[in-house]
Coordinates of C-alpha atoms in Angstrom, one line a residue:
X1 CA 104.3 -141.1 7.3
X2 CA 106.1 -144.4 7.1
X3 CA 104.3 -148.1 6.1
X4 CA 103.7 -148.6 9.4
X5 CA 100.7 -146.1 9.7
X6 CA 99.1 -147.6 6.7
X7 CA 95.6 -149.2 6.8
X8 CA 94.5 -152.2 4.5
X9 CA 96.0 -153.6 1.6
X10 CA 97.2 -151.8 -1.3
X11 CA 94.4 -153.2 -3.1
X12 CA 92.3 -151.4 -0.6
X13 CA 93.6 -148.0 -0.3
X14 CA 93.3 -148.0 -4.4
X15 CA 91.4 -150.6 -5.5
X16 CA 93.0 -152.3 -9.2
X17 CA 89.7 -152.3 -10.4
X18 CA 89.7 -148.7 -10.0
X19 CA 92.8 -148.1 -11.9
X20 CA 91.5 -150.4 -14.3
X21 CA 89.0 -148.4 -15.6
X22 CA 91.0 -145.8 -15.1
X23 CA 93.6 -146.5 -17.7
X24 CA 91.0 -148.1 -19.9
X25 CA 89.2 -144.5 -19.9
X26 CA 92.6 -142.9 -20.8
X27 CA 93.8 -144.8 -23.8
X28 CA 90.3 -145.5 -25.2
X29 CA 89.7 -141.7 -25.0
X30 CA 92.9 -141.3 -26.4
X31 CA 92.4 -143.5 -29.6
X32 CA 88.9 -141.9 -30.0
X33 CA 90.6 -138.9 -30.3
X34 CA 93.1 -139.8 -32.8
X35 CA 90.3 -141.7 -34.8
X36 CA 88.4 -138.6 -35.2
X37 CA 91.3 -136.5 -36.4
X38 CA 91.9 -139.4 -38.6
X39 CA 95.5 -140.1 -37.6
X40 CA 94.5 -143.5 -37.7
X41 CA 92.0 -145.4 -39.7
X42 CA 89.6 -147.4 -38.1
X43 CA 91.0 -150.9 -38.7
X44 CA 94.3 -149.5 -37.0
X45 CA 91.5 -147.9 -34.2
X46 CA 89.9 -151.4 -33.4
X47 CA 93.2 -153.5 -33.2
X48 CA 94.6 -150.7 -30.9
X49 CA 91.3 -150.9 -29.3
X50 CA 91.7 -154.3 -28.5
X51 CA 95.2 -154.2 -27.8
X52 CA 94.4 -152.1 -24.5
X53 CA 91.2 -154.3 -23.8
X54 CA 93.7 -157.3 -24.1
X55 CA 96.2 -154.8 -21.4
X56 CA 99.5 -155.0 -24.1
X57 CA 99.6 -151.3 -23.2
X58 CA 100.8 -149.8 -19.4
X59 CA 99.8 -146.2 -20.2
X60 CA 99.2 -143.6 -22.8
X61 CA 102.8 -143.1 -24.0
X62 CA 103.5 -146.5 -24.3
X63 CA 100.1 -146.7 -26.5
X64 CA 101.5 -143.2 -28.3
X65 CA 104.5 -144.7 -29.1
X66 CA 102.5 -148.1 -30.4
X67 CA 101.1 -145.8 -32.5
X68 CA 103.9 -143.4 -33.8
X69 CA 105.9 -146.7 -34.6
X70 CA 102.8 -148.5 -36.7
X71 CA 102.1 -145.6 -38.3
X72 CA 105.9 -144.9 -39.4
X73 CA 106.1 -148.6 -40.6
X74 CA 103.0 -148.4 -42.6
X75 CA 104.0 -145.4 -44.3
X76 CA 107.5 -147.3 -45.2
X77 CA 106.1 -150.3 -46.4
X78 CA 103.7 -148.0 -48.8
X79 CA 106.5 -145.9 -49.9
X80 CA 108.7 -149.5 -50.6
X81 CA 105.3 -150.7 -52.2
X82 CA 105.2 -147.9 -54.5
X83 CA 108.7 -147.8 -55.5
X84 CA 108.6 -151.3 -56.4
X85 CA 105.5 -151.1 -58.9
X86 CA 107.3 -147.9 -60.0
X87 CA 110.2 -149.9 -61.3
X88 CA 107.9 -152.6 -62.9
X89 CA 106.3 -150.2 -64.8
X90 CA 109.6 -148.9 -65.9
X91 CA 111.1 -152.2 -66.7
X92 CA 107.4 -153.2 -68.6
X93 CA 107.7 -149.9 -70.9
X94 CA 111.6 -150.7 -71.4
X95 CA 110.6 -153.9 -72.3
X96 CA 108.3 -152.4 -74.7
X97 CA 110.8 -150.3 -76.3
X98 CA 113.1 -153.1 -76.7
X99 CA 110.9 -155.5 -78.4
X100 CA 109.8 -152.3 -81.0
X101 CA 112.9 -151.7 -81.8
X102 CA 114.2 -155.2 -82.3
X103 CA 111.0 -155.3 -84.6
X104 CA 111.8 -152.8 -86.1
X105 CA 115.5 -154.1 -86.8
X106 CA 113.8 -157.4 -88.1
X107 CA 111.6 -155.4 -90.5
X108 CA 114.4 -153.5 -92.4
X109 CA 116.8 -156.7 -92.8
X110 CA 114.0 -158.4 -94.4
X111 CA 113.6 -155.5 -96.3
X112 CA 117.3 -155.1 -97.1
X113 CA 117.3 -159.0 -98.0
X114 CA 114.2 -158.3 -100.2
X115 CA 116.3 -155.8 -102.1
X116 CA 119.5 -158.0 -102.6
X117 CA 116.8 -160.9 -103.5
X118 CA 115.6 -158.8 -106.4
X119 CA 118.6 -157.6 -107.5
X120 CA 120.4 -161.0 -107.6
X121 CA 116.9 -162.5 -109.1
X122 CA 117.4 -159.5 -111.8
X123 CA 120.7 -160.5 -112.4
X124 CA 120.2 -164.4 -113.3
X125 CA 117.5 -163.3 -115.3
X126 CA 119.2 -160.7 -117.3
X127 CA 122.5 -163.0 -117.9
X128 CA 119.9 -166.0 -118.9
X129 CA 118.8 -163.7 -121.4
X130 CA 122.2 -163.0 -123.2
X131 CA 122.7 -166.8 -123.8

């Protein structure tokens, strides 16, 4: 069967209306079904949602693959997230280390300055004395 036995347009042998809805069944039954095994959340579910409505995807691999590459980008920009405020709160408790210890440091040179204080203030006393 060559083109020249065909009858009507493309448009009316399959109608795009038809494989419209169609494809709009597919991915939307799709994405229901990956909302209820909670593979996505339902803010990822609506944008997707509306994503097909808006027809950014051709079929359901495309959308799949939407999907696989969201989901591994959100899961790297968690990860970077939480090494990040991992290394705050390691350079906020090394902080806190540093500043003990420095006061720490202060406290016995005051302490070692008290000492040579008294003991030179001992010694001008006691050689005050002997005159």
């Amino acid at each position: 069967m060559g083109y020249g036995k065909r009858k009507g347009t493309a448009n009316a042998r399959m109608p795009e209306k038809v494989v419209w809805i169609r494809r709009m069944r597919v991915l939307r039954r799709l994405l229901r079904k990956y909302r209820e095994n909670k593979k996505i959340d339902r803010h990822l579910y609506h944008a997707l949602y509306m994503k097909a409505k808006g027809n950014v995807f051709k079929n359901k691999r495309v959308l799949m693959e939407f999907i696989h590459k969201k989901k591994a980008e959100k899961s790297r920009s968690k990860m970077l997230s939480d090494q990040a405020e991992a290394r705050r709160i390691k350079t906020k408790e090394a902080r806190r280390r540093r500043e003990e210890r420095q006061l720490l440091k202060r406290q016995e040179m005051l302490k070692t300055f008290a000492k040579e204080d008294e003991a030179a203030s001992t010694t001008t006393t006691t050689t005050t004395t002997k005159k």
